[in-house]
Short mmCIF file of C-alpha atoms in Angstrom, two decimals:
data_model
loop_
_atom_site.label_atom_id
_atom_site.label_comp_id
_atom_site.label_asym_id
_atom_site.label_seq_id
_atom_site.Cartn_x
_atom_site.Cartn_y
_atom_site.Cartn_z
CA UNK A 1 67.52 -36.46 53.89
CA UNK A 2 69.50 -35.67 57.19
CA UNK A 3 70.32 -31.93 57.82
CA UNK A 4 73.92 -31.54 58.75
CA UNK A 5 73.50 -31.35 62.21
CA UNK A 6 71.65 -34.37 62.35
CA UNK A 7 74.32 -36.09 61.03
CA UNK A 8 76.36 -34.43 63.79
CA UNK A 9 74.08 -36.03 66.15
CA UNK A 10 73.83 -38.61 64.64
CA UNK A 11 77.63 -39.37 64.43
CA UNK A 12 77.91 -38.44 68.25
CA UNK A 13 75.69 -40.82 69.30
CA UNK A 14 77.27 -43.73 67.21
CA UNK A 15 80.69 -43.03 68.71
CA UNK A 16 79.32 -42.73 72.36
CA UNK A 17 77.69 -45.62 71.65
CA UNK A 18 80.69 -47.47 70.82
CA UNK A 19 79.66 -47.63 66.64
CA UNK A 20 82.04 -49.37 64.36
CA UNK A 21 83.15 -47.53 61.31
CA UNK A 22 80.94 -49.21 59.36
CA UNK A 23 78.13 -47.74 61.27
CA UNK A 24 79.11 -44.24 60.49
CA UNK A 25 79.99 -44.98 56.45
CA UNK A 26 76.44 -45.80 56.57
CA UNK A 27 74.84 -42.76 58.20
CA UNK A 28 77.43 -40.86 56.06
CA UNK A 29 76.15 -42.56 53.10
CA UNK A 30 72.49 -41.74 54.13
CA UNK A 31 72.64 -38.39 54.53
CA UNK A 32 74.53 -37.65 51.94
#
């Protein structure tokens, strides 16, 4: 289970990195 700021980190890193949406339903859906 992701604490909130990894998701944070996570979700940062997706969007530098140019993540589709469907990339960050995922993580959502992970740490959630």
């Amino acid at each position: 289970e992701c604490s909130a700021q990894e998701c944070v980190d996570t979700l940062v890193a997706a969007a530098l990195d140019g993540g589709g949406s469907d990339n960050i339903t995922a993580i959502l859906v992970r740490c959630h």
